[in-house]
Short mmCIF file of C-alpha atoms in Angstrom, two decimals:
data_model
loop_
_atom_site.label_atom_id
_atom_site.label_comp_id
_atom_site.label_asym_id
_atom_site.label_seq_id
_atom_site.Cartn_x
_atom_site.Cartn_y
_atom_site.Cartn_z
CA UNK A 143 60.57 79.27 86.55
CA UNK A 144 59.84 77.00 89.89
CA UNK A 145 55.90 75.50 89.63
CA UNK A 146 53.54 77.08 91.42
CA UNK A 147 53.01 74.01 93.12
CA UNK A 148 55.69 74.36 94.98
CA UNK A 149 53.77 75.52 97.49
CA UNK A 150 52.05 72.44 98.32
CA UNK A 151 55.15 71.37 100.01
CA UNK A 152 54.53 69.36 103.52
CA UNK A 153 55.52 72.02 105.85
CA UNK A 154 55.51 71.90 109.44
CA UNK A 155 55.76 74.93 110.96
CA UNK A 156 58.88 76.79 108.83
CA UNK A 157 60.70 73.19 108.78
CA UNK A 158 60.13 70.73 105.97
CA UNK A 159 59.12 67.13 106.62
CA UNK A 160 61.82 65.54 105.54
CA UNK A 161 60.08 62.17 106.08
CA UNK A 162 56.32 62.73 104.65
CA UNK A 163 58.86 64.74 101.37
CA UNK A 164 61.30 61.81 101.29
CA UNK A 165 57.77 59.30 100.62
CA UNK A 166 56.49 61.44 98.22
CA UNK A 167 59.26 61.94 95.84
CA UNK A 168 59.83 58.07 96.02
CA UNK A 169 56.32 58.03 95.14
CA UNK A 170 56.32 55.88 91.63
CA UNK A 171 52.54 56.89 90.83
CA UNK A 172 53.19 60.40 91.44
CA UNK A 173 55.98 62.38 90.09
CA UNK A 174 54.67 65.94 90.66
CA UNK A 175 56.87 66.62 93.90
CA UNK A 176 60.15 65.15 92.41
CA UNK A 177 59.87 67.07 89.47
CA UNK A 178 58.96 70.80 91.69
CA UNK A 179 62.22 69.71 93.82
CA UNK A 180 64.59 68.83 90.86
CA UNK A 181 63.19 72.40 89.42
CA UNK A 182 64.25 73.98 92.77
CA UNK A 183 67.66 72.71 92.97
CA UNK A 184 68.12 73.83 88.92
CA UNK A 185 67.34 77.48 89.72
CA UNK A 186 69.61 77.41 92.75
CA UNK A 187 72.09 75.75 91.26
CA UNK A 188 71.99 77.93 88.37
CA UNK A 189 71.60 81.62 90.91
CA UNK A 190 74.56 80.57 92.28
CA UNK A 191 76.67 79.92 89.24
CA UNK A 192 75.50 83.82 88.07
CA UNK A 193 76.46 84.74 91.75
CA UNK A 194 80.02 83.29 91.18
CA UNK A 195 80.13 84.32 87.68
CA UNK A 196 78.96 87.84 88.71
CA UNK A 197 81.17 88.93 91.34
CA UNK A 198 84.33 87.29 89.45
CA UNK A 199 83.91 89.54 86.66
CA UNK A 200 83.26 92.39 89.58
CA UNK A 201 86.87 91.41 91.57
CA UNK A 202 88.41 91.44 88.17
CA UNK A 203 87.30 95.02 87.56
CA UNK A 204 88.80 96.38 91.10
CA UNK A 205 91.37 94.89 90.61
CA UNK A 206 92.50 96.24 87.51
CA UNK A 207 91.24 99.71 88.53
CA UNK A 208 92.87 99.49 91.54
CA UNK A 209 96.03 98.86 88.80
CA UNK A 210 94.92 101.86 86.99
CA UNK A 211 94.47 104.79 89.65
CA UNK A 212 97.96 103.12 91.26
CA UNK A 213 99.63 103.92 87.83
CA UNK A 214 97.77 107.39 87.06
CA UNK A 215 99.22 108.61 90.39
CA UNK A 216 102.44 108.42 89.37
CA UNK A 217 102.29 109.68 85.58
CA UNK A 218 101.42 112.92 84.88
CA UNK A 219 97.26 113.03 84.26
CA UNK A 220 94.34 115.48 84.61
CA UNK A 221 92.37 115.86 88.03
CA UNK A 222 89.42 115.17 85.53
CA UNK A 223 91.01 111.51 85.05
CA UNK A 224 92.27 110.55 88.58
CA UNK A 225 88.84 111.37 90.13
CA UNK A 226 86.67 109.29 87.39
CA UNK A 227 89.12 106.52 88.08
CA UNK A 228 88.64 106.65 92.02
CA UNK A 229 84.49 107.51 91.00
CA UNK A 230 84.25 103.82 89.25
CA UNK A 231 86.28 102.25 91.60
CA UNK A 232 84.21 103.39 94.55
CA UNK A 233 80.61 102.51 92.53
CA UNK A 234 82.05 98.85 91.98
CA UNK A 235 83.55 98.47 95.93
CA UNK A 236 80.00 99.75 97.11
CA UNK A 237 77.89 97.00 94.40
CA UNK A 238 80.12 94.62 95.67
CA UNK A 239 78.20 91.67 98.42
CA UNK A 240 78.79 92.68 101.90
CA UNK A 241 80.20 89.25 102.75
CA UNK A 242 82.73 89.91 99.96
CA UNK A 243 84.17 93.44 100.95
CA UNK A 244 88.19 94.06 101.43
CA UNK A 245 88.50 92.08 104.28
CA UNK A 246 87.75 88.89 102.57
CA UNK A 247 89.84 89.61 99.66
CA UNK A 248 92.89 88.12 98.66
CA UNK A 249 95.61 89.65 100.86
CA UNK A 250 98.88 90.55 99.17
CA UNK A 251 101.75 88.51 101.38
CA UNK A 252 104.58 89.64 99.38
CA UNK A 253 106.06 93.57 99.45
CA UNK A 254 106.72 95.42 96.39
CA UNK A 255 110.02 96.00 95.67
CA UNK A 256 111.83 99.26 95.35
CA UNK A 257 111.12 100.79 91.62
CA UNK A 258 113.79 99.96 88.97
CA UNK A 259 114.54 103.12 87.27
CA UNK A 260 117.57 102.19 85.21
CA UNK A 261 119.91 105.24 85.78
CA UNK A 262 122.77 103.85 87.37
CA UNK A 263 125.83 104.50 84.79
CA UNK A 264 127.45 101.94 85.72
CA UNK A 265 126.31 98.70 83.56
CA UNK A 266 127.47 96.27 86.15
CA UNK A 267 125.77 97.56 89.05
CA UNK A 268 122.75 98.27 86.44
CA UNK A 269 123.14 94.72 85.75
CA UNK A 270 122.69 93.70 89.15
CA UNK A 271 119.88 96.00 90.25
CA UNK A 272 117.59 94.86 87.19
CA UNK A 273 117.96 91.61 87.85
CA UNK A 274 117.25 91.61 91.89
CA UNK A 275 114.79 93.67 90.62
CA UNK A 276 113.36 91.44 87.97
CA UNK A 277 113.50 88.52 90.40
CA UNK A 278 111.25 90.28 93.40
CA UNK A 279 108.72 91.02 90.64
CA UNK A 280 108.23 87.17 89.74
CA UNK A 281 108.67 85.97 93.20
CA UNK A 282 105.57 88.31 94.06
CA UNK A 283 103.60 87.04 91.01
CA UNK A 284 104.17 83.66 92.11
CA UNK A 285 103.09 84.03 95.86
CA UNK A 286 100.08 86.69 95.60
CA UNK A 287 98.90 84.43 92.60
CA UNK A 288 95.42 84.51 93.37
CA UNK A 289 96.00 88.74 93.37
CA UNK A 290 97.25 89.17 90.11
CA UNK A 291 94.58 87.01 88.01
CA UNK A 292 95.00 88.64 84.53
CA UNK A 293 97.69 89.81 82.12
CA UNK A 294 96.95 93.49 82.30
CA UNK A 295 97.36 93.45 85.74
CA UNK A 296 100.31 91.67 86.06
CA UNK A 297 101.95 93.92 82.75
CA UNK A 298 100.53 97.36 84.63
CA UNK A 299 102.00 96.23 88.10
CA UNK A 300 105.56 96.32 85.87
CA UNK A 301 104.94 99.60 84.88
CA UNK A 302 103.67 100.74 88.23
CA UNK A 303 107.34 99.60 89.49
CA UNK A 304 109.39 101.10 87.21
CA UNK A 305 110.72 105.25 87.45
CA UNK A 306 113.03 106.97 86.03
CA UNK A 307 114.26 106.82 82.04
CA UNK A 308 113.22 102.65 82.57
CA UNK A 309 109.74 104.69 82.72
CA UNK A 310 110.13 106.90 80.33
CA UNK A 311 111.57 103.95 77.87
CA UNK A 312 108.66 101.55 78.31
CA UNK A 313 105.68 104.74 78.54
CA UNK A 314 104.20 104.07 75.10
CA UNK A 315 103.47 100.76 75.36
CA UNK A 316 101.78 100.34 78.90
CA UNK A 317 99.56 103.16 77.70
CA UNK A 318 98.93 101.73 74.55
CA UNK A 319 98.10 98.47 76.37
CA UNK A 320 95.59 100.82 78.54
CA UNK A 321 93.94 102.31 75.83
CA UNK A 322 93.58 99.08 74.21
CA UNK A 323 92.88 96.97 77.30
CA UNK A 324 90.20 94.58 75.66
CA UNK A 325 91.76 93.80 72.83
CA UNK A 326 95.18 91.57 73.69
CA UNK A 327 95.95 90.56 70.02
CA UNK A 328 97.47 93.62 69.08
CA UNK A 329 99.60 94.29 72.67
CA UNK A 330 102.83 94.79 72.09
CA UNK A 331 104.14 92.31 74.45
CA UNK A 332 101.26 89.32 75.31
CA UNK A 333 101.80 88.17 78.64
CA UNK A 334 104.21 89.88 81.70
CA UNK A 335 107.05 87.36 80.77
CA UNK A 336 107.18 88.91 76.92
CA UNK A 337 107.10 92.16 79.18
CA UNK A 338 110.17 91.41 81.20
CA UNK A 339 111.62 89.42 78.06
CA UNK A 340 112.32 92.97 75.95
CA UNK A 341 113.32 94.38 79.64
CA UNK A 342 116.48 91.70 79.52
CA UNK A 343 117.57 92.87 76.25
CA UNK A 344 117.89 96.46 77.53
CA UNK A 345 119.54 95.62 80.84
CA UNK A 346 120.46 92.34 80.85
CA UNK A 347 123.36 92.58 78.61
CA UNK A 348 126.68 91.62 80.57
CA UNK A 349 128.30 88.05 81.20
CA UNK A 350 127.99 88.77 84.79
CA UNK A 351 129.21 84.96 85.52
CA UNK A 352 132.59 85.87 83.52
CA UNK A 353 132.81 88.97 86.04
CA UNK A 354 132.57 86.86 88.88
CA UNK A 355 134.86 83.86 87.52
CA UNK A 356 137.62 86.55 87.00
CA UNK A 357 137.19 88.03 90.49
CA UNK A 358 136.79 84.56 91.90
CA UNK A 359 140.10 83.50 90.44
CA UNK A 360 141.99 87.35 91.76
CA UNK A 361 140.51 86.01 95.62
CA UNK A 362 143.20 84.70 97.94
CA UNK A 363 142.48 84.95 102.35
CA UNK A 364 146.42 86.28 102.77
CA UNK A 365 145.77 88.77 105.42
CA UNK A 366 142.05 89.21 106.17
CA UNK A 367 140.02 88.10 108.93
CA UNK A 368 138.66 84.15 107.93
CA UNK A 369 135.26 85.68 108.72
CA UNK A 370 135.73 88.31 105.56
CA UNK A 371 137.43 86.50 103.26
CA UNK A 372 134.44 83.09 103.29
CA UNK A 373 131.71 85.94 102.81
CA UNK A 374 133.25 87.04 99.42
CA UNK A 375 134.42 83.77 98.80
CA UNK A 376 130.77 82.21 99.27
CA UNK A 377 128.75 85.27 97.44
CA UNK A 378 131.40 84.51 94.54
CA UNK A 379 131.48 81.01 93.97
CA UNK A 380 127.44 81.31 93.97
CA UNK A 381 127.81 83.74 91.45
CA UNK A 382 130.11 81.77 89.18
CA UNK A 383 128.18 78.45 89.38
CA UNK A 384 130.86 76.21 91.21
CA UNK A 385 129.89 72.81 92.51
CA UNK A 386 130.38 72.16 96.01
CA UNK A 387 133.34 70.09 95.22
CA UNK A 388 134.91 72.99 93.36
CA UNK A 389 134.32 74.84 96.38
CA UNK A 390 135.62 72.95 98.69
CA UNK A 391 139.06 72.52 96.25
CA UNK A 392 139.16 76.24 96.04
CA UNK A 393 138.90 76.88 99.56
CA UNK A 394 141.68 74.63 100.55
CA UNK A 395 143.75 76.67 97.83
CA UNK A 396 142.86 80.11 98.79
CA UNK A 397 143.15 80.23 102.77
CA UNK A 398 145.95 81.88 104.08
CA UNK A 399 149.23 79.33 104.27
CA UNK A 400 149.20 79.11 108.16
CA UNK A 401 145.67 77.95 108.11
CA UNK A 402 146.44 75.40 105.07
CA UNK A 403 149.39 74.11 107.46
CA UNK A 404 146.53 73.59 110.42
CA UNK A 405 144.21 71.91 108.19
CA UNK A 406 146.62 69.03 107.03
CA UNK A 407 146.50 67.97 110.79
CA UNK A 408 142.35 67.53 111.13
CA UNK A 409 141.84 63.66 111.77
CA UNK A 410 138.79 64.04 110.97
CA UNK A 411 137.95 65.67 107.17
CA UNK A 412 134.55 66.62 105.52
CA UNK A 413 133.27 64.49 102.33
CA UNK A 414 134.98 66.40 99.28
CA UNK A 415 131.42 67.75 98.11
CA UNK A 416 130.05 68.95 101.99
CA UNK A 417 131.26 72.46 101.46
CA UNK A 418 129.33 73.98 104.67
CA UNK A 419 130.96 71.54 106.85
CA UNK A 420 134.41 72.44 105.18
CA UNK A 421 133.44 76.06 106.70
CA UNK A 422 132.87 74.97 109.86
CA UNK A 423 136.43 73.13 110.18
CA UNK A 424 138.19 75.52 108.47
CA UNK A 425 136.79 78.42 111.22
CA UNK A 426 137.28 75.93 114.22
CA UNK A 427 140.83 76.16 112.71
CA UNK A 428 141.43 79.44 112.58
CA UNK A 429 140.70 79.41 116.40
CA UNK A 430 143.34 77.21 116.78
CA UNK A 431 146.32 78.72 114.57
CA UNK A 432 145.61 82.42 115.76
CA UNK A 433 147.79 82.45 118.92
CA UNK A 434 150.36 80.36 117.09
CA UNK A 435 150.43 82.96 114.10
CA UNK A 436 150.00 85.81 116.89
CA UNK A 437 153.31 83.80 118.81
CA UNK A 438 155.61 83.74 115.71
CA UNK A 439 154.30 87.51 114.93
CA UNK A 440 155.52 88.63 118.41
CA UNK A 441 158.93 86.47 118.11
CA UNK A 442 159.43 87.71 114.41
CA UNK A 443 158.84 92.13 116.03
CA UNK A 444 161.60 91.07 118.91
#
């Protein structure tokens, strides 16, 4: 409680005397003022920390309704339900400062992506959509940060992006974290990462760099267009975790035998490791030996 003294103030006006206030609080006889002022800054100090406090808990809340109705839109639930949901979550927008309505919230930056729905019958291509999958989901936790604040909003956004039998596989547990939202000890996964953790297990199960190695090795240029043959080359060295100096041996190896012969007369050759530069030659050389090849083509059809 601020002293009713308070009021004694120096006031000029509405404006305070900073002067005649700055005398009196240095005042060693009197410490009546100092001690009304320290008082003042206490309860202000402490307003504002329940302000803070206040509407944290209160963005908190939206957000994990807004978590909630997303999710109960897509799952099959009662009209009863889905309007409650969208009843609290109007009640807490509307208690919410003016200062602090949507416009001033944290803005998502990053799209979700496509849901993962884990029909494909093919493992490979399974494979490969969990795990694009799986990486868009982190990458968006890691930019909209400040968005997803808590655990059961970053485990809920999961199952808000998942369909199909991936849905159907997972259902239990999201709900049971729902149901069971303030007590995290007995979850059964504790953070999104333990989520995704028990996802790899399911869908995560092939040696997808042995795939690539085998396909990387089966990968010569003979015929195809230089432009063709570096894409797949490129996407599959990636894949298979070659060095750039791997790379660059490989290339020189797989290119068609008319652009190996043009090569072995560059003056001027890339480091061993500088595998985009190798590119570059290697396509300014394919410039060069088409009209030869398209020549001796001509000659070999006469």
């Amino acid at each position: 409680m601020i002293p009713s003294q308070t009021s004694q103030l120096p006031f000029t006006g509405s404006k305070l005397d900073c002067s005649s206030l700055a005398s009196m609080l240095q005042d060693p006889t009197d410490d009546m003022y100092k001690n009304q002022v320290e008082a003042l800054c206490r309860a202000a100090e402490s307003a504002m920390d329940h302000f803070i406090n206040q509407n944290a808990n209160l963005e908190r809340r939206i957000a994990e309704l807004e978590t909630h109705l997303a999710q109960a839109q897509g799952t099959p639930r009662t009209q009863d339900s889905l309007v409650t949901l969208a009843d609290e979550l109007r009640t807490l927008l509307s208690a919410r400062p003016t200062e602090l309505r949507p416009e001033s919230r944290p803005r998502r930056m990053m799209p979700n992506p496509n849901p993962f729905e884990g029909d494909e019958k093919d493992v490979k291509k399974r494979q490969q959509q969990y795990v694009n999958w799986r990486s868009q989901v982190l990458r968006t936790f890691a930019v909209d940060k400040s968005f997803f604040v808590t655990d059961f909003i970053r485990i809920q956004h999961i199952a808000g992006l998942l369909g199909g039998s991936a849905s159907k596989l997972y259902r239990k547990k999201f709900d049971f974290i729902i149901e069971h939202e303030e007590n995290q000890a007995i979850w059964p996964w504790q953070t999104h990462t333990d989520c995704l953790a028990e996802m790899n297990k399911q869908y995560e199960t092939l040696d997808l760099t042995l795939s690539a190695s085998q396909a990387f090795d089966n990968l010569w240029m003979g015929k195809k267009p230089f432009q063709n043959f570096i894409a797949d080359f490129a996407a599959l060295a990636e894949e298979c975790g070659k060095t750039e100096t791997q790379k660059v041996e490989s290339l020189q190896l797989k290119v068609s035998q008319e652009l190996a012969n043009e090569m072995t007369h560059q003056l001027v050759r890339p480091a061993r490791d500088n595998f985009s530069e190798w590119c570059k030659c290697t396509r300014r050389s394919t410039i060069t030996c088409w009209p030869r090849t398209t020549r001796t083509n001509c000659a070999q059809d006469v």
